C-alpha cells in the first residue's frame, strides 16, 4: 500500500483511484436516469447519500441498512467503480470526488441528476485532518499546522477545495444540478429532504419524510454499519485511529484554528473566491 499521491492535471489522487482518469473522462457514458452525488471530500457526502437512497425507497430503511453505502452508490473514480456501476439496474447511483475538469464529459450533455454538496471549507479542513490519519493510503501529518498549509495549497487528496467548488459551481442554474450545503442540512433537515425529493422527482408524503428524517440523524447514521465506514477493510482504514462519524457539527473549526490561522485562511479564501458572487454560501 502506498501513501504516495498520483498527480493528474495538477490534482493529487489516492492509490485507489483508477490509473486512467483520461479514459474515464472520455469513455464513461452517463445515462439520463443516473443519480450522481458529487463533493469535495468531507463535505457531507455520506449524509446526502443516505438521504438520496431513503428518498428513493420512500423512507423504507431496509436498503440503507443492508447494503454498504459504496455498493449502493459506487465511487466512480475507484478502479472498481465502473464495474460496480454497470452492474446496477436503472436508475444507477454513483458518487464522485472528481473535479469538474476530470469528470466524464458525457455528464454535461445528459439529463442525469447531479447533487453537489458543499460545506464550510474550514470545517472540511478539520474533518479531513482527523479523517486522513485513519486512511492507510493517505498521507498524514500529526501537525495541524502542517495540514493547514497543505490544505490551502491543495496538497491533499482530490486537490484544492477552492478549485473543486469553483469548477462545479459553473454548473449552477442548470436544472439537472442541485447545489446544497451541509449547513443547510443542519439548519432545516426537513426542508432539505423535501428539496432533494422534489429534485429527484420522488415527492414524499409527510409520513415518508418522517421516516427519512428518523434514519438520517447523526446518531442513526453513526450506528448504521452500512454507512459509518466501520466495514471499510482494515487494510484501508485503521479503525483504532478514528471514524467517519466524528462530530457531525458545523463550526468545529473554531475549536482548532488559531487567530493567525483564521486570518490566513480568510485571506486565501477572499483571494480565491473573488470571482464568485457574494451570498452563495451559508457560511459567508
Ligand atoms: S467522505 O469521506 O468524503 O465520504 O466524508 P463525508 O461523508 O463527505 O463527510 C464526513 C463528515 O460528515 C459528517 N456527517 C454528518 N454530520 C451530521 N449528520 C449526519 N447524519 C452526518 N453524516 C455524516 C461526519 O461526521 C463528518 O464530519 P466531521 O466534522 O468529521 O464529524
mmCIF file of C-alpha atoms in Angstrom, residues 10-221:
data_model
loop_
_atom_site.group_PDB
_atom_site.id
_atom_site.type_symbol
_atom_site.label_atom_id
_atom_site.label_comp_id
_atom_site.label_asym_id
_atom_site.label_seq_id
_atom_site.Cartn_x
_atom_site.Cartn_y
_atom_site.Cartn_z
ATOM 1 C CA UNK A 10 -2.477 19.221 -11.011
ATOM 2 C CA UNK A 11 -4.664 17.158 -8.692
ATOM 3 C CA UNK A 12 -3.296 14.593 -6.199
ATOM 4 C CA UNK A 13 -5.177 11.271 -6.071
ATOM 5 C CA UNK A 14 -5.059 8.283 -3.725
ATOM 6 C CA UNK A 15 -3.750 4.963 -4.988
ATOM 7 C CA UNK A 16 -7.278 3.506 -5.064
ATOM 8 C CA UNK A 17 -8.171 5.889 -7.891
ATOM 9 C CA UNK A 18 -8.215 4.394 -11.351
ATOM 10 C CA UNK A 19 -4.924 4.677 -13.189
ATOM 11 C CA UNK A 20 -6.591 6.048 -16.294
ATOM 12 C CA UNK A 21 -8.721 9.042 -15.455
ATOM 13 C CA UNK A 22 -8.422 10.195 -19.057
ATOM 14 C CA UNK A 23 -10.167 7.055 -20.310
ATOM 15 C CA UNK A 24 -12.863 7.511 -17.660
ATOM 16 C CA UNK A 25 -13.419 11.127 -18.678
ATOM 17 C CA UNK A 26 -13.645 10.319 -22.369
ATOM 18 C CA UNK A 27 -15.233 6.886 -22.275
ATOM 19 C CA UNK A 28 -17.704 6.603 -19.407
ATOM 20 C CA UNK A 29 -21.250 7.102 -20.648
ATOM 21 C CA UNK A 30 -23.512 8.870 -18.192
ATOM 22 C CA UNK A 31 -27.164 7.846 -18.671
ATOM 23 C CA UNK A 32 -30.077 10.259 -18.452
ATOM 24 C CA UNK A 33 -31.551 8.357 -15.496
ATOM 25 C CA UNK A 34 -28.335 8.338 -13.421
ATOM 26 C CA UNK A 35 -28.254 9.974 -9.990
ATOM 27 C CA UNK A 36 -24.808 11.306 -9.198
ATOM 28 C CA UNK A 37 -23.596 12.686 -5.879
ATOM 29 C CA UNK A 38 -20.517 14.879 -6.216
ATOM 30 C CA UNK A 39 -18.490 16.538 -3.497
ATOM 31 C CA UNK A 40 -15.110 17.556 -2.258
ATOM 32 C CA UNK A 41 -14.162 15.002 0.466
ATOM 33 C CA UNK A 42 -15.617 15.611 3.932
ATOM 34 C CA UNK A 43 -18.433 17.859 2.712
ATOM 35 C CA UNK A 44 -21.281 15.635 3.924
ATOM 36 C CA UNK A 45 -21.283 13.140 1.056
ATOM 37 C CA UNK A 46 -22.375 10.193 3.191
ATOM 38 C CA UNK A 47 -25.225 12.209 4.701
ATOM 39 C CA UNK A 48 -26.526 13.186 1.248
ATOM 40 C CA UNK A 49 -26.199 9.603 0.014
ATOM 41 C CA UNK A 50 -28.280 8.323 2.917
ATOM 42 C CA UNK A 51 -30.963 10.929 2.151
ATOM 43 C CA UNK A 52 -30.941 10.224 -1.599
ATOM 44 C CA UNK A 53 -31.247 6.486 -1.022
ATOM 45 C CA UNK A 54 -34.004 6.808 1.582
ATOM 46 C CA UNK A 55 -35.904 9.168 -0.712
ATOM 47 C CA UNK A 56 -35.607 6.546 -3.440
ATOM 48 C CA UNK A 57 -37.125 3.873 -1.140
ATOM 49 C CA UNK A 58 -39.743 6.368 0.148
ATOM 50 C CA UNK A 59 -38.365 6.151 3.691
ATOM 51 C CA UNK A 60 -38.059 2.360 3.836
ATOM 52 C CA UNK A 61 -34.723 1.791 5.652
ATOM 53 C CA UNK A 62 -34.109 -1.785 4.532
ATOM 54 C CA UNK A 63 -31.799 -0.845 1.645
ATOM 55 C CA UNK A 64 -29.564 1.529 3.627
ATOM 56 C CA UNK A 65 -29.449 -0.966 6.493
ATOM 57 C CA UNK A 66 -28.472 -3.985 4.416
ATOM 58 C CA UNK A 67 -26.127 -2.737 1.661
ATOM 59 C CA UNK A 68 -22.947 -0.731 2.299
ATOM 60 C CA UNK A 69 -23.017 2.834 1.018
ATOM 61 C CA UNK A 70 -20.236 2.262 -1.525
ATOM 62 C CA UNK A 71 -22.214 -0.560 -3.120
ATOM 63 C CA UNK A 72 -25.452 1.424 -3.155
ATOM 64 C CA UNK A 73 -23.524 4.226 -4.841
ATOM 65 C CA UNK A 74 -20.066 3.156 -6.052
ATOM 66 C CA UNK A 75 -17.196 5.629 -6.272
ATOM 67 C CA UNK A 76 -16.917 6.418 -9.958
ATOM 68 C CA UNK A 77 -13.164 7.047 -9.931
ATOM 69 C CA UNK A 78 -12.178 3.941 -7.966
ATOM 70 C CA UNK A 79 -10.508 1.247 -10.031
ATOM 71 C CA UNK A 80 -13.530 -0.990 -9.344
ATOM 72 C CA UNK A 81 -16.097 1.817 -9.697
ATOM 73 C CA UNK A 82 -17.298 1.454 -13.264
ATOM 74 C CA UNK A 83 -17.736 -2.304 -12.843
ATOM 75 C CA UNK A 84 -19.989 -1.740 -9.843
ATOM 76 C CA UNK A 85 -21.945 0.999 -11.595
ATOM 77 C CA UNK A 86 -22.533 -1.127 -14.666
ATOM 78 C CA UNK A 87 -23.915 -3.959 -12.552
ATOM 79 C CA UNK A 88 -26.714 -1.697 -11.303
ATOM 80 C CA UNK A 89 -30.195 -1.612 -12.760
ATOM 81 C CA UNK A 90 -31.533 1.823 -13.716
ATOM 82 C CA UNK A 91 -31.593 4.248 -12.074
ATOM 83 C CA UNK A 92 -27.892 3.950 -11.331
ATOM 84 C CA UNK A 93 -26.451 5.741 -8.314
ATOM 85 C CA UNK A 94 -22.823 6.752 -8.061
ATOM 86 C CA UNK A 95 -20.581 9.091 -6.129
ATOM 87 C CA UNK A 96 -17.552 11.128 -7.092
ATOM 88 C CA UNK A 97 -14.981 13.485 -5.639
ATOM 89 C CA UNK A 98 -13.595 14.301 -9.089
ATOM 90 C CA UNK A 99 -13.099 17.937 -10.009
ATOM 91 C CA UNK A 100 -15.258 19.126 -12.889
ATOM 92 C CA UNK A 101 -12.423 19.121 -15.424
ATOM 93 C CA UNK A 102 -11.782 15.409 -14.872
ATOM 94 C CA UNK A 103 -15.395 14.257 -14.746
ATOM 95 C CA UNK A 104 -16.786 12.182 -17.645
ATOM 96 C CA UNK A 105 -17.755 14.754 -20.231
ATOM 97 C CA UNK A 106 -20.935 12.868 -21.164
ATOM 98 C CA UNK A 107 -22.481 14.249 -17.955
ATOM 99 C CA UNK A 108 -22.667 17.685 -19.497
ATOM 100 C CA UNK A 109 -24.946 16.661 -22.337
ATOM 101 C CA UNK A 110 -27.036 14.245 -20.286
ATOM 102 C CA UNK A 111 -30.133 14.730 -18.159
ATOM 103 C CA UNK A 112 -28.584 12.800 -15.245
ATOM 104 C CA UNK A 113 -29.386 14.357 -11.900
ATOM 105 C CA UNK A 114 -26.374 15.621 -10.031
ATOM 106 C CA UNK A 115 -26.370 16.663 -6.381
ATOM 107 C CA UNK A 116 -23.293 18.707 -5.439
ATOM 108 C CA UNK A 117 -22.832 19.044 -1.692
ATOM 109 C CA UNK A 118 -20.737 21.831 -0.204
ATOM 110 C CA UNK A 119 -19.534 22.665 3.317
ATOM 111 C CA UNK A 120 -17.623 25.431 5.031
ATOM 112 C CA UNK A 121 -14.054 24.663 3.914
ATOM 113 C CA UNK A 122 -12.759 25.439 7.410
ATOM 114 C CA UNK A 123 -14.819 22.523 8.772
ATOM 115 C CA UNK A 124 -13.769 20.371 5.821
ATOM 116 C CA UNK A 125 -10.152 21.090 6.724
ATOM 117 C CA UNK A 126 -10.731 19.986 10.322
ATOM 118 C CA UNK A 127 -12.755 16.916 9.331
ATOM 119 C CA UNK A 128 -10.082 15.869 6.815
ATOM 120 C CA UNK A 129 -7.270 16.436 9.303
ATOM 121 C CA UNK A 130 -8.884 13.871 11.616
ATOM 122 C CA UNK A 131 -10.067 11.530 8.860
ATOM 123 C CA UNK A 132 -6.963 11.092 6.724
ATOM 124 C CA UNK A 133 -4.988 9.753 9.684
ATOM 125 C CA UNK A 134 -7.356 6.757 9.684
ATOM 126 C CA UNK A 135 -6.880 6.070 5.978
ATOM 127 C CA UNK A 136 -3.813 3.951 5.369
ATOM 128 C CA UNK A 137 -3.346 5.119 1.771
ATOM 129 C CA UNK A 138 -3.466 8.838 2.584
ATOM 130 C CA UNK A 139 -0.518 10.972 3.638
ATOM 131 C CA UNK A 140 -0.935 12.059 7.190
ATOM 132 C CA UNK A 141 0.731 14.611 9.350
ATOM 133 C CA UNK A 142 0.360 14.777 13.140
ATOM 134 C CA UNK A 143 0.830 18.515 12.938
ATOM 135 C CA UNK A 144 -2.327 20.545 12.423
ATOM 136 C CA UNK A 145 -0.156 23.496 11.336
ATOM 137 C CA UNK A 146 1.354 21.464 8.511
ATOM 138 C CA UNK A 147 -2.011 20.022 7.424
ATOM 139 C CA UNK A 148 -3.497 23.526 7.452
ATOM 140 C CA UNK A 149 -0.846 24.717 4.984
ATOM 141 C CA UNK A 150 -1.203 21.649 2.782
ATOM 142 C CA UNK A 151 -4.967 22.172 2.585
ATOM 143 C CA UNK A 152 -4.539 25.776 1.486
ATOM 144 C CA UNK A 153 -2.025 24.660 -1.135
ATOM 145 C CA UNK A 154 -4.324 21.873 -2.399
ATOM 146 C CA UNK A 155 -1.785 19.180 -1.479
ATOM 147 C CA UNK A 156 -4.438 16.910 -0.013
ATOM 148 C CA UNK A 157 -6.460 14.119 -1.647
ATOM 149 C CA UNK A 158 -8.529 15.487 -4.556
ATOM 150 C CA UNK A 159 -6.674 18.770 -4.515
ATOM 151 C CA UNK A 160 -7.760 22.306 -3.825
ATOM 152 C CA UNK A 161 -11.195 22.854 -2.290
ATOM 153 C CA UNK A 162 -11.280 26.270 -3.963
ATOM 154 C CA UNK A 163 -10.738 24.808 -7.421
ATOM 155 C CA UNK A 164 -13.235 21.996 -6.810
ATOM 156 C CA UNK A 165 -16.079 24.256 -5.745
ATOM 157 C CA UNK A 166 -15.194 26.958 -8.259
ATOM 158 C CA UNK A 167 -15.245 24.383 -11.046
ATOM 159 C CA UNK A 168 -18.540 22.713 -10.195
ATOM 160 C CA UNK A 169 -20.318 25.971 -9.438
ATOM 161 C CA UNK A 170 -20.080 26.743 -13.138
ATOM 162 C CA UNK A 171 -22.995 24.301 -13.456
ATOM 163 C CA UNK A 172 -25.288 26.318 -11.191
ATOM 164 C CA UNK A 173 -28.548 27.258 -12.812
ATOM 165 C CA UNK A 174 -28.717 24.035 -14.836
ATOM 166 C CA UNK A 175 -31.937 22.256 -13.999
ATOM 167 C CA UNK A 176 -30.332 18.837 -13.554
ATOM 168 C CA UNK A 177 -27.945 20.157 -10.891
ATOM 169 C CA UNK A 178 -28.778 20.704 -7.237
ATOM 170 C CA UNK A 179 -26.311 22.608 -5.068
ATOM 171 C CA UNK A 180 -26.898 22.055 -1.393
ATOM 172 C CA UNK A 181 -24.770 22.624 1.690
ATOM 173 C CA UNK A 182 -24.014 20.714 4.871
ATOM 174 C CA UNK A 183 -25.036 23.817 6.778
ATOM 175 C CA UNK A 184 -28.494 23.860 5.134
ATOM 176 C CA UNK A 185 -28.973 20.228 6.145
ATOM 177 C CA UNK A 186 -28.190 21.245 9.709
ATOM 178 C CA UNK A 187 -30.411 24.323 9.650
ATOM 179 C CA UNK A 188 -33.509 22.610 8.283
ATOM 180 C CA UNK A 189 -33.226 18.926 7.541
ATOM 181 C CA UNK A 190 -36.932 18.517 6.711
ATOM 182 C CA UNK A 191 -36.843 21.279 4.121
ATOM 183 C CA UNK A 192 -33.608 19.826 2.715
ATOM 184 C CA UNK A 193 -35.079 16.333 2.383
ATOM 185 C CA UNK A 194 -38.150 17.797 0.680
ATOM 186 C CA UNK A 195 -35.950 19.796 -1.662
ATOM 187 C CA UNK A 196 -33.915 16.716 -2.573
ATOM 188 C CA UNK A 197 -37.033 14.600 -3.120
ATOM 189 C CA UNK A 198 -38.575 17.245 -5.395
ATOM 190 C CA UNK A 199 -35.328 17.456 -7.318
ATOM 191 C CA UNK A 200 -35.249 13.681 -7.771
ATOM 192 C CA UNK A 201 -38.880 13.678 -8.850
ATOM 193 C CA UNK A 202 -39.933 11.498 -5.909
ATOM 194 C CA UNK A 203 -42.374 13.612 -3.922
ATOM 195 C CA UNK A 204 -42.887 12.033 -0.496
ATOM 196 C CA UNK A 205 -45.883 12.261 1.808
ATOM 197 C CA UNK A 206 -45.254 13.627 5.340
ATOM 198 C CA UNK A 207 -45.017 10.148 6.906
ATOM 199 C CA UNK A 208 -42.420 9.106 4.344
ATOM 200 C CA UNK A 209 -40.435 12.268 5.060
ATOM 201 C CA UNK A 210 -40.652 11.472 8.794
ATOM 202 C CA UNK A 211 -39.183 8.065 8.133
ATOM 203 C CA UNK A 212 -36.309 9.524 6.109
ATOM 204 C CA UNK A 213 -35.617 12.017 8.902
ATOM 205 C CA UNK A 214 -35.537 9.288 11.511
ATOM 206 C CA UNK A 215 -32.772 7.434 9.667
ATOM 207 C CA UNK A 216 -30.513 10.363 8.749
ATOM 208 C CA UNK A 217 -29.800 11.785 12.197
ATOM 209 C CA UNK A 218 -26.134 11.788 13.152
ATOM 210 C CA UNK A 219 -26.823 9.156 15.807
ATOM 211 C CA UNK A 220 -28.764 6.845 13.481
ATOM 212 C CA UNK A 221 -26.054 7.044 10.836
#
